[in-house]
Amino acid sequence: MNTMTMLGALLVLSIAAGCSPRDDDEAGPAQQAGKAIDDAGDKVARELRAPLEKADEAAKRVAERADEARDRLAERTEEAREKITDATAEAGRGLEKARAKVGEKVERAGEKMQESAR
């Protein structure tokens, strides 16, 4: 056989071997690669699910603590506002008493001045 005939026969045999029919159960290279990619994606998703759930739970706890802190701050602010209101009222009463005493003393001083002027 000459070289050309030999190469032609090899080419026909290799094409026939590459195109041989497959069983329905046997996956081709593209299907195997796709399955490997899908499996890898599923594995990554499974591995990330637990840390993401932990992070989500931690974020919820932080939000709850922030809400509690905000509520405590609101309560303390209201208490401080009430104390300031009470202190202002007390100061007003003290000022009124002081004004009345000063008024009385000024009135007495005025009376003494009138008496000494007579």
PDB file of C-alpha atoms in Angstrom:
ATOM      1  CA  MET A   1       0.000   0.000   0.000  1.00  0.00           C
ATOM      2  CA  ASN A   2       1.206   3.355  -0.705  1.00  0.00           C
ATOM      3  CA  THR A   3       1.378   6.186   1.810  1.00  0.00           C
ATOM      4  CA  MET A   4      -1.631   8.052   0.502  1.00  0.00           C
ATOM      5  CA  THR A   5      -3.873   5.051   0.756  1.00  0.00           C
ATOM      6  CA  MET A   6      -2.629   4.315   4.241  1.00  0.00           C
ATOM      7  CA  LEU A   7      -3.278   7.912   5.388  1.00  0.00           C
ATOM      8  CA  GLY A   8      -6.737   7.854   3.830  1.00  0.00           C
ATOM      9  CA  ALA A   9      -7.608   4.606   5.616  1.00  0.00           C
ATOM     10  CA  LEU A  10      -6.382   5.977   8.945  1.00  0.00           C
ATOM     11  CA  LEU A  11      -8.409   9.132   8.427  1.00  0.00           C
ATOM     12  CA  VAL A  12     -11.575   7.175   7.678  1.00  0.00           C
ATOM     13  CA  LEU A  13     -11.049   4.913  10.698  1.00  0.00           C
ATOM     14  CA  SER A  14     -10.357   7.843  13.038  1.00  0.00           C
ATOM     15  CA  ILE A  15     -13.446   9.701  11.840  1.00  0.00           C
ATOM     16  CA  ALA A  16     -15.513   6.559  12.277  1.00  0.00           C
ATOM     17  CA  ALA A  17     -14.152   6.057  15.776  1.00  0.00           C
ATOM     18  CA  GLY A  18     -14.880   9.691  16.730  1.00  0.00           C
ATOM     19  CA  CYS A  19     -18.409   9.527  15.375  1.00  0.00           C
ATOM     20  CA  SER A  20     -19.408   6.275  16.872  1.00  0.00           C
ATOM     21  CA  PRO A  21     -22.880   6.354  18.420  1.00  0.00           C
ATOM     22  CA  ARG A  22     -23.049   6.634  22.223  1.00  0.00           C
ATOM     23  CA  ASP A  23     -25.401   5.120  24.660  1.00  0.00           C
ATOM     24  CA  ASP A  24     -28.122   7.447  25.895  1.00  0.00           C
ATOM     25  CA  ASP A  25     -26.719   7.087  29.423  1.00  0.00           C
ATOM     26  CA  GLU A  26     -23.188   8.110  28.437  1.00  0.00           C
ATOM     27  CA  ALA A  27     -22.609  11.876  28.463  1.00  0.00           C
ATOM     28  CA  GLY A  28     -20.435  13.608  25.923  1.00  0.00           C
ATOM     29  CA  PRO A  29     -17.488  15.843  26.793  1.00  0.00           C
ATOM     30  CA  ALA A  30     -19.573  19.047  26.729  1.00  0.00           C
ATOM     31  CA  GLN A  31     -22.198  17.467  28.950  1.00  0.00           C
ATOM     32  CA  GLN A  32     -19.542  16.231  31.356  1.00  0.00           C
ATOM     33  CA  ALA A  33     -17.955  19.696  31.493  1.00  0.00           C
ATOM     34  CA  GLY A  34     -21.370  21.299  32.077  1.00  0.00           C
ATOM     35  CA  LYS A  35     -22.115  18.832  34.855  1.00  0.00           C
ATOM     36  CA  ALA A  36     -18.729  19.526  36.457  1.00  0.00           C
ATOM     37  CA  ILE A  37     -19.432  23.275  36.362  1.00  0.00           C
ATOM     38  CA  ASP A  38     -22.922  22.775  37.829  1.00  0.00           C
ATOM     39  CA  ASP A  39     -21.529  20.526  40.564  1.00  0.00           C
ATOM     40  CA  ALA A  40     -18.813  23.050  41.418  1.00  0.00           C
ATOM     41  CA  GLY A  41     -21.406  25.845  41.572  1.00  0.00           C
ATOM     42  CA  ASP A  42     -23.626  23.769  43.856  1.00  0.00           C
ATOM     43  CA  LYS A  43     -20.668  22.994  46.127  1.00  0.00           C
ATOM     44  CA  VAL A  44     -19.710  26.671  46.404  1.00  0.00           C
ATOM     45  CA  ALA A  45     -23.321  27.604  47.131  1.00  0.00           C
ATOM     46  CA  ARG A  46     -23.545  24.956  49.875  1.00  0.00           C
ATOM     47  CA  GLU A  47     -20.248  26.078  51.396  1.00  0.00           C
ATOM     48  CA  LEU A  48     -21.281  29.762  51.381  1.00  0.00           C
ATOM     49  CA  ARG A  49     -24.801  29.214  52.714  1.00  0.00           C
ATOM     50  CA  ALA A  50     -23.761  28.632  56.357  1.00  0.00           C
ATOM     51  CA  PRO A  51     -21.433  31.676  56.611  1.00  0.00           C
ATOM     52  CA  LEU A  52     -24.044  33.859  54.914  1.00  0.00           C
ATOM     53  CA  GLU A  53     -26.715  32.659  57.340  1.00  0.00           C
ATOM     54  CA  LYS A  54     -24.369  33.385  60.264  1.00  0.00           C
ATOM     55  CA  ALA A  55     -23.633  36.852  58.898  1.00  0.00           C
ATOM     56  CA  ASP A  56     -27.350  37.496  58.408  1.00  0.00           C
ATOM     57  CA  GLU A  57     -28.085  36.397  61.988  1.00  0.00           C
ATOM     58  CA  ALA A  58     -25.287  38.614  63.311  1.00  0.00           C
ATOM     59  CA  ALA A  59     -26.680  41.569  61.349  1.00  0.00           C
ATOM     60  CA  LYS A  60     -30.117  40.955  62.866  1.00  0.00           C
ATOM     61  CA  ARG A  61     -28.622  40.895  66.382  1.00  0.00           C
ATOM     62  CA  VAL A  62     -26.748  44.148  65.712  1.00  0.00           C
ATOM     63  CA  ALA A  63     -29.968  45.753  64.442  1.00  0.00           C
ATOM     64  CA  GLU A  64     -31.858  44.568  67.540  1.00  0.00           C
ATOM     65  CA  ARG A  65     -29.157  45.980  69.828  1.00  0.00           C
ATOM     66  CA  ALA A  66     -29.225  49.263  67.933  1.00  0.00           C
ATOM     67  CA  ASP A  67     -33.010  49.416  68.355  1.00  0.00           C
ATOM     68  CA  GLU A  68     -32.679  48.719  72.084  1.00  0.00           C
ATOM     69  CA  ALA A  69     -29.979  51.385  72.440  1.00  0.00           C
ATOM     70  CA  ARG A  70     -32.133  53.887  70.534  1.00  0.00           C
ATOM     71  CA  ASP A  71     -35.088  53.103  72.822  1.00  0.00           C
ATOM     72  CA  ARG A  72     -32.936  53.530  75.953  1.00  0.00           C
ATOM     73  CA  LEU A  73     -31.589  56.806  74.607  1.00  0.00           C
ATOM     74  CA  ALA A  74     -35.124  58.029  73.915  1.00  0.00           C
ATOM     75  CA  GLU A  75     -36.168  57.098  77.480  1.00  0.00           C
ATOM     76  CA  ARG A  76     -33.159  58.853  78.989  1.00  0.00           C
ATOM     77  CA  THR A  77     -33.740  61.895  76.821  1.00  0.00           C
ATOM     78  CA  GLU A  78     -37.358  62.070  77.992  1.00  0.00           C
ATOM     79  CA  GLU A  79     -36.251  61.670  81.626  1.00  0.00           C
ATOM     80  CA  ALA A  80     -33.690  64.457  81.178  1.00  0.00           C
ATOM     81  CA  ARG A  81     -36.332  66.662  79.532  1.00  0.00           C
ATOM     82  CA  GLU A  82     -38.653  66.090  82.494  1.00  0.00           C
ATOM     83  CA  LYS A  83     -35.854  66.902  84.966  1.00  0.00           C
ATOM     84  CA  ILE A  84     -35.031  70.089  83.068  1.00  0.00           C
ATOM     85  CA  THR A  85     -38.701  71.067  83.078  1.00  0.00           C
ATOM     86  CA  ASP A  86     -38.909  70.398  86.833  1.00  0.00           C
ATOM     87  CA  ALA A  87     -35.656  72.290  87.494  1.00  0.00           C
ATOM     88  CA  THR A  88     -36.849  75.223  85.398  1.00  0.00           C
ATOM     89  CA  ALA A  89     -40.138  75.326  87.297  1.00  0.00           C
ATOM     90  CA  GLU A  90     -38.294  75.116  90.629  1.00  0.00           C
ATOM     91  CA  ALA A  91     -35.935  77.874  89.557  1.00  0.00           C
ATOM     92  CA  GLY A  92     -38.928  79.970  88.537  1.00  0.00           C
ATOM     93  CA  ARG A  93     -40.527  79.451  91.951  1.00  0.00           C
ATOM     94  CA  GLY A  94     -37.242  80.340  93.680  1.00  0.00           C
ATOM     95  CA  LEU A  95     -36.915  83.432  91.519  1.00  0.00           C
ATOM     96  CA  GLU A  96     -40.474  84.440  92.372  1.00  0.00           C
ATOM     97  CA  LYS A  97     -39.744  84.040  96.102  1.00  0.00           C
ATOM     98  CA  ALA A  98     -36.534  86.047  95.770  1.00  0.00           C
ATOM     99  CA  ARG A  99     -38.362  88.752  93.806  1.00  0.00           C
ATOM    100  CA  ALA A 100     -41.032  88.916  96.500  1.00  0.00           C
ATOM    101  CA  LYS A 101     -38.417  89.232  99.269  1.00  0.00           C
ATOM    102  CA  VAL A 102     -36.510  91.879  97.369  1.00  0.00           C
ATOM    103  CA  GLY A 103     -39.784  93.695  96.783  1.00  0.00           C
ATOM    104  CA  GLU A 104     -40.596  93.562 100.485  1.00  0.00           C
ATOM    105  CA  LYS A 105     -37.152  94.866 101.428  1.00  0.00           C
ATOM    106  CA  VAL A 106     -37.353  97.652  98.873  1.00  0.00           C
ATOM    107  CA  GLU A 107     -40.791  98.528 100.200  1.00  0.00           C
ATOM    108  CA  ARG A 108     -39.476  98.593 103.800  1.00  0.00           C
ATOM    109  CA  ALA A 109     -36.508 100.670 102.740  1.00  0.00           C
ATOM    110  CA  GLY A 110     -38.882 103.066 101.016  1.00  0.00           C
ATOM    111  CA  GLU A 111     -41.016 103.288 104.152  1.00  0.00           C
ATOM    112  CA  LYS A 112     -37.947 103.967 106.311  1.00  0.00           C
ATOM    113  CA  MET A 113     -36.841 106.673 103.912  1.00  0.00           C
ATOM    114  CA  GLN A 114     -40.271 108.305 104.115  1.00  0.00           C
ATOM    115  CA  GLU A 115     -40.265 108.115 107.895  1.00  0.00           C
ATOM    116  CA  SER A 116     -36.832 109.612 108.172  1.00  0.00           C
ATOM    117  CA  ALA A 117     -37.828 112.367 105.742  1.00  0.00           C
ATOM    118  CA  ARG A 118     -40.694 113.524 108.045  1.00  0.00           C
TER     119      ARG A 118
END
